[in-house]
Short mmCIF file of C-alpha atoms in Angstrom, two decimals:
data_model
loop_
_atom_site.label_atom_id
_atom_site.label_comp_id
_atom_site.label_asym_id
_atom_site.label_seq_id
_atom_site.Cartn_x
_atom_site.Cartn_y
_atom_site.Cartn_z
CA MET A 1 7.05 -31.29 -6.99
CA THR A 2 3.20 -30.15 -7.54
CA LYS A 3 3.03 -27.49 -9.08
CA SER A 4 1.96 -25.24 -7.79
CA GLN A 5 -1.63 -23.67 -7.78
CA PHE A 6 -1.47 -19.72 -8.68
CA GLU A 7 1.52 -18.11 -10.13
CA VAL A 8 2.72 -14.22 -9.06
CA ARG A 9 2.84 -12.35 -12.47
CA GLU A 10 3.76 -8.79 -13.85
CA ILE A 11 1.45 -6.34 -15.12
CA HIS A 12 2.35 -4.54 -18.38
CA THR A 13 -1.69 -3.26 -19.51
CA LYS A 14 -3.81 -1.76 -18.24
CA GLU A 15 -6.79 -3.86 -19.13
CA GLU A 16 -4.36 -6.06 -16.09
CA TYR A 17 -4.97 -3.98 -14.04
CA ALA A 18 -8.55 -2.95 -14.08
CA ARG A 19 -8.85 -6.78 -13.15
CA LEU A 20 -6.39 -5.79 -10.28
CA VAL A 21 -8.87 -3.56 -9.30
CA ASP A 22 -11.69 -5.89 -9.24
CA VAL A 23 -10.57 -8.40 -6.50
CA LEU A 24 -9.25 -4.75 -4.59
CA TRP A 25 -12.19 -2.99 -3.94
CA SER A 26 -13.74 -6.60 -3.15
CA ALA A 27 -10.93 -7.12 -0.72
CA ASN A 28 -11.07 -3.30 0.20
CA PHE A 29 -15.61 -4.20 1.21
CA ASN A 30 -15.21 -7.49 2.49
CA PRO A 31 -15.06 -6.58 5.87
CA TYR A 32 -15.51 -2.82 5.27
CA ASN A 33 -11.34 -0.83 5.21
CA PRO A 34 -12.59 2.71 6.31
CA VAL A 35 -9.55 3.81 4.44
CA PHE A 36 -10.05 2.40 1.11
CA THR A 37 -12.88 4.93 0.86
CA ALA A 38 -10.98 7.75 1.43
CA VAL A 39 -8.06 7.32 -0.21
CA HIS A 40 -10.10 5.74 -3.30
CA PRO A 41 -12.54 7.65 -5.71
CA ILE A 42 -16.38 7.51 -3.65
CA SER A 43 -19.19 8.79 -6.04
CA GLY A 44 -21.86 6.59 -4.98
CA HIS A 45 -23.13 2.98 -3.51
CA THR A 46 -24.83 1.81 -6.86
CA ALA A 47 -23.56 -1.05 -9.34
CA GLU A 48 -23.72 1.92 -12.17
CA ASP A 49 -21.30 3.82 -9.08
CA ARG A 50 -19.08 1.25 -8.89
CA VAL A 51 -18.48 0.11 -11.75
CA LYS A 52 -17.69 4.21 -13.05
CA ASP A 53 -15.57 4.34 -9.90
CA LYS A 54 -13.23 1.73 -10.76
CA ALA A 55 -13.31 2.83 -13.82
CA LEU A 56 -12.18 6.51 -12.55
CA ASP A 57 -9.87 4.57 -10.39
CA THR A 58 -7.83 2.43 -12.61
CA GLU A 59 -7.38 5.05 -15.19
CA ILE A 60 -5.82 7.45 -11.94
CA ARG A 61 -3.66 4.72 -10.35
CA TRP A 62 -2.66 3.46 -13.86
CA ALA A 63 -1.31 6.93 -15.01
CA ALA A 64 0.76 6.87 -11.49
CA HIS A 65 1.83 3.78 -12.08
CA GLU A 66 3.42 4.77 -14.93
CA LYS A 67 4.40 7.88 -14.45
CA ASN A 68 6.61 6.22 -10.99
CA PRO A 69 9.67 4.08 -12.33
CA ALA A 70 10.03 2.47 -8.82
CA SER A 71 6.26 1.60 -9.50
CA HIS A 72 5.62 -2.56 -10.12
CA LEU A 73 2.40 -3.97 -10.39
CA ILE A 74 1.62 -7.79 -9.95
CA TYR A 75 -1.04 -9.90 -9.52
CA VAL A 76 -1.15 -13.66 -8.50
CA ILE A 77 -3.88 -15.76 -10.69
CA ASP A 78 -5.14 -19.08 -10.47
CA THR A 79 -3.98 -21.24 -12.82
CA GLU A 80 -7.20 -23.62 -12.64
CA THR A 81 -9.42 -20.73 -12.94
CA GLY A 82 -7.61 -17.92 -14.31
CA ARG A 83 -9.64 -15.84 -11.62
CA VAL A 84 -7.34 -12.83 -9.41
CA ALA A 85 -6.75 -13.80 -6.84
CA GLY A 86 -4.63 -11.23 -5.07
CA GLY A 87 -2.27 -8.17 -6.13
CA CYS A 88 -0.40 -5.22 -4.93
CA GLU A 89 2.10 -2.28 -5.80
CA TRP A 90 5.88 -2.42 -5.07
CA LEU A 91 7.78 0.16 -4.96
CA ILE A 92 11.07 -0.19 -5.56
CA PHE A 93 13.93 2.46 -5.22
CA HIS A 94 17.11 3.03 -6.20
CA LYS A 95 17.98 6.24 -4.99
CA ASN A 96 16.87 8.58 -2.83
CA PRO A 97 12.60 9.47 -3.99
CA PHE A 98 12.86 11.83 -1.42
CA PRO A 99 15.10 14.63 -2.14
CA ASN A 100 13.29 17.11 -1.39
CA GLY A 101 11.83 15.96 2.77
CA PRO A 102 8.56 14.91 3.31
CA GLN A 103 5.94 16.79 1.25
CA PRO A 104 2.29 17.39 1.69
CA LEU A 105 0.50 14.48 -0.59
CA SER A 106 -1.96 15.55 -2.77
CA CYS A 107 -5.36 13.89 -3.34
CA THR A 108 -6.70 13.71 -7.23
CA TRP A 109 -9.33 11.28 -7.28
CA TYR A 110 -11.57 13.80 -5.04
CA PRO A 111 -12.27 17.59 -6.28
CA GLU A 112 -9.63 20.86 -5.32
CA GLY A 113 -10.88 22.05 -2.76
CA SER A 114 -13.93 19.96 -1.74
CA GLU A 115 -13.22 18.82 1.94
CA ARG A 116 -12.75 14.90 0.60
CA ALA A 117 -9.49 15.85 -1.18
CA GLU A 118 -8.22 18.17 2.23
CA TYR A 119 -8.75 14.50 4.09
CA ALA A 120 -7.11 11.91 2.03
CA SER A 121 -3.82 14.58 1.15
CA ARG A 122 -4.54 15.35 5.07
CA MET A 123 -4.31 11.39 6.32
CA LEU A 124 -2.61 10.17 3.17
CA SER A 125 0.25 13.54 4.80
CA GLN A 126 0.45 11.51 8.23
CA ALA A 127 0.62 7.99 7.19
CA PHE A 128 3.90 8.34 4.33
CA PHE A 129 5.68 10.99 6.69
CA PRO A 130 7.80 9.03 9.17
CA ARG A 131 8.51 7.01 5.56
CA MET A 132 9.67 10.21 4.13
CA CYS A 133 12.04 11.42 6.74
CA TRP A 134 13.50 8.35 7.33
CA LEU A 135 13.62 6.72 3.94
CA GLN A 136 16.27 8.99 2.70
CA ARG A 137 18.28 6.14 0.53
CA PRO A 138 16.99 3.42 -1.93
CA HIS A 139 14.46 1.16 -0.38
CA ALA A 140 11.57 -0.49 -1.88
CA GLY A 141 7.82 -0.90 -0.17
CA VAL A 142 4.88 -2.73 -0.40
CA ASN A 143 0.97 -0.71 -1.27
CA ALA A 144 -2.40 -1.94 -2.04
CA MET A 145 -2.33 -5.23 -0.69
CA GLY A 146 -5.59 -7.18 -0.75
CA VAL A 147 -6.54 -10.40 -1.48
CA HIS A 148 -9.65 -12.21 -2.83
CA PRO A 149 -12.42 -13.43 -0.26
CA ASP A 150 -12.64 -16.63 -2.07
CA TYR A 151 -8.67 -16.96 -1.46
CA ARG A 152 -7.56 -16.00 2.03
CA ARG A 153 -5.21 -17.74 3.97
CA ARG A 154 -4.80 -19.88 1.84
CA GLY A 155 -1.01 -18.82 0.26
CA VAL A 156 -2.12 -15.81 -2.12
CA GLY A 157 -0.51 -12.54 -0.08
CA ARG A 158 2.50 -14.54 1.20
CA LEU A 159 3.30 -15.26 -2.62
CA LEU A 160 3.10 -11.13 -3.25
CA MET A 161 5.52 -10.17 -0.36
CA GLN A 162 8.38 -13.60 -1.94
CA TRP A 163 8.20 -11.68 -5.64
CA GLY A 164 9.10 -8.26 -3.69
CA HIS A 165 12.23 -9.83 -1.54
CA GLU A 166 13.42 -11.97 -4.45
CA ARG A 167 14.13 -8.47 -6.27
CA ILE A 168 15.15 -6.65 -3.08
CA ASP A 169 16.92 -9.32 -1.54
CA PRO A 170 20.24 -9.54 -3.13
CA LEU A 171 21.42 -5.91 -3.40
CA GLY A 172 20.53 -5.11 0.66
CA TYR A 173 17.34 -3.12 0.55
CA GLU A 174 15.37 -2.04 3.25
CA SER A 175 12.02 -2.38 2.69
CA TRP A 176 8.57 -0.22 4.78
CA ILE A 177 5.34 -0.65 5.11
CA GLU A 178 2.38 1.67 6.41
CA GLY A 179 0.12 -1.50 7.29
CA SER A 180 -2.98 -1.96 8.57
CA PRO A 181 -4.21 -4.43 11.10
CA ILE A 182 -5.61 -6.85 9.07
CA GLY A 183 -2.15 -7.68 7.40
CA ARG A 184 0.46 -7.57 10.10
CA TRP A 185 0.73 -11.57 10.55
CA LEU A 186 1.22 -11.89 6.88
CA TYR A 187 3.89 -8.89 7.04
CA GLU A 188 5.50 -10.33 10.77
CA GLU A 189 6.09 -13.73 8.72
CA SER A 190 7.46 -12.04 5.54
CA GLY A 191 10.15 -10.64 8.06
CA TYR A 192 8.80 -6.83 8.98
CA LYS A 193 8.37 -6.10 13.09
CA ARG A 194 6.11 -3.20 14.19
CA VAL A 195 8.21 0.22 15.17
CA ILE A 196 5.55 2.23 15.56
CA SER A 197 1.29 2.46 15.96
CA LEU A 198 0.47 6.30 13.88
CA ASN A 199 -2.69 7.11 14.71
CA ILE A 200 -3.51 9.98 12.16
CA ASP A 201 -5.12 13.57 13.76
CA PHE A 202 -7.82 14.20 12.13
CA ALA A 203 -8.60 17.83 14.55
CA LYS A 204 -9.93 20.45 13.46
CA LYS A 205 -10.91 23.99 14.69
CA ASN A 206 -15.18 25.11 13.50
CA PRO A 207 -15.08 21.29 11.81
CA SER A 208 -17.77 21.32 9.16
CA ASP A 209 -20.60 18.74 9.28
CA GLU A 210 -18.90 16.78 6.64
CA TRP A 211 -15.81 17.08 7.34
CA ASN A 212 -17.18 15.74 11.17
CA ARG A 213 -18.91 12.65 8.72
CA LEU A 214 -16.02 11.90 7.11
CA VAL A 215 -14.22 11.32 9.89
CA HIS A 216 -16.98 8.58 11.57
CA GLU A 217 -16.81 6.65 8.78
CA CYS A 218 -13.34 7.36 6.91
CA GLN A 219 -11.53 7.17 10.26
CA PRO A 220 -9.33 4.14 10.01
CA PRO A 221 -7.17 2.28 12.90
CA ALA A 222 -3.83 3.39 14.02
CA ILE A 223 -1.92 2.29 11.37
CA LEU A 224 1.30 0.11 11.32
CA LEU A 225 4.75 0.88 10.73
CA LEU A 226 6.47 -1.98 10.27
CA TRP A 227 9.68 -2.16 8.71
CA ARG A 228 12.08 -4.25 7.38
CA PRO A 229 16.34 -4.63 7.68
CA PRO A 230 17.96 -6.21 4.73
CA ARG A 231 17.56 -9.87 3.84
CA GLY A 232 15.73 -9.64 6.66
CA GLU A 233 17.91 -10.09 9.25
CA TRP A 234 17.40 -8.86 12.59
CA ASN A 235 21.47 -8.82 13.90
CA ASP A 236 23.51 -7.47 16.29
CA LYS A 237 23.84 -4.66 13.62
CA VAL A 238 20.51 -3.45 13.50
CA PRO A 239 20.01 0.03 15.07
CA PRO A 240 16.44 0.41 16.68
CA GLY A 241 14.69 2.11 14.06
CA PRO A 242 15.09 2.96 10.20
CA TRP A 243 15.87 6.66 11.50
CA ALA A 244 18.96 5.61 13.02
CA VAL A 245 20.64 4.41 9.91
CA THR A 246 23.65 5.69 8.47
CA GLU A 247 25.92 5.53 5.61
CA ASP A 248 27.72 2.63 7.43
CA THR A 249 24.96 0.38 8.53
CA TRP A 250 24.58 -2.29 6.57
CA LYS A 251 28.56 -2.84 5.47
#
């Protein structure tokens, strides 16, 4: 068997993660993803701004990863060149991560009290609300997946998905993705089905010019909420959606 050009590795240092951050930024600006500018620190668009913003992004995300035992950061390496081809975060929860039910999600990458922080918090709180309601049990999720434009349509995304499924399928865990339309076909090929499309509500009484600008520039397309039952087995045991799962469903 011919050895694959690509190898999936788990990230163990901040320096490794910084390499993935470079790729995620390239992936989300080619093509431009409006969501990215809301959920990552963007202070400007010069080369100097980009270096500073990536460094802050790395610090914030790495600190969150270190505090979260469910977080697994992985990347795919091109073994012929040493380049990072893509990566993502797998979250594997071995117990209910939402014991207090749905909670607002705060923004730590824009100044507290700013409208940019309020905008990001509103978007994330709504996007993750269904997961916090419906998946109050052990499960897995995928966050922040990206593939460098040079490596698209070469199986990199499939390798990232397989890495997680190889770990959760023996445990019988469901998995869940708040996905974008651009990744839909990869997720469906990996055993997920869209259960709902979510549009974020940014309506506000007497909005400021800044708020209107943010809505115009950063409003995401419909967010696809995708679900995969244990081992990706869509049989008669699978209910209409994760909201209908009970303690006896997977027995």
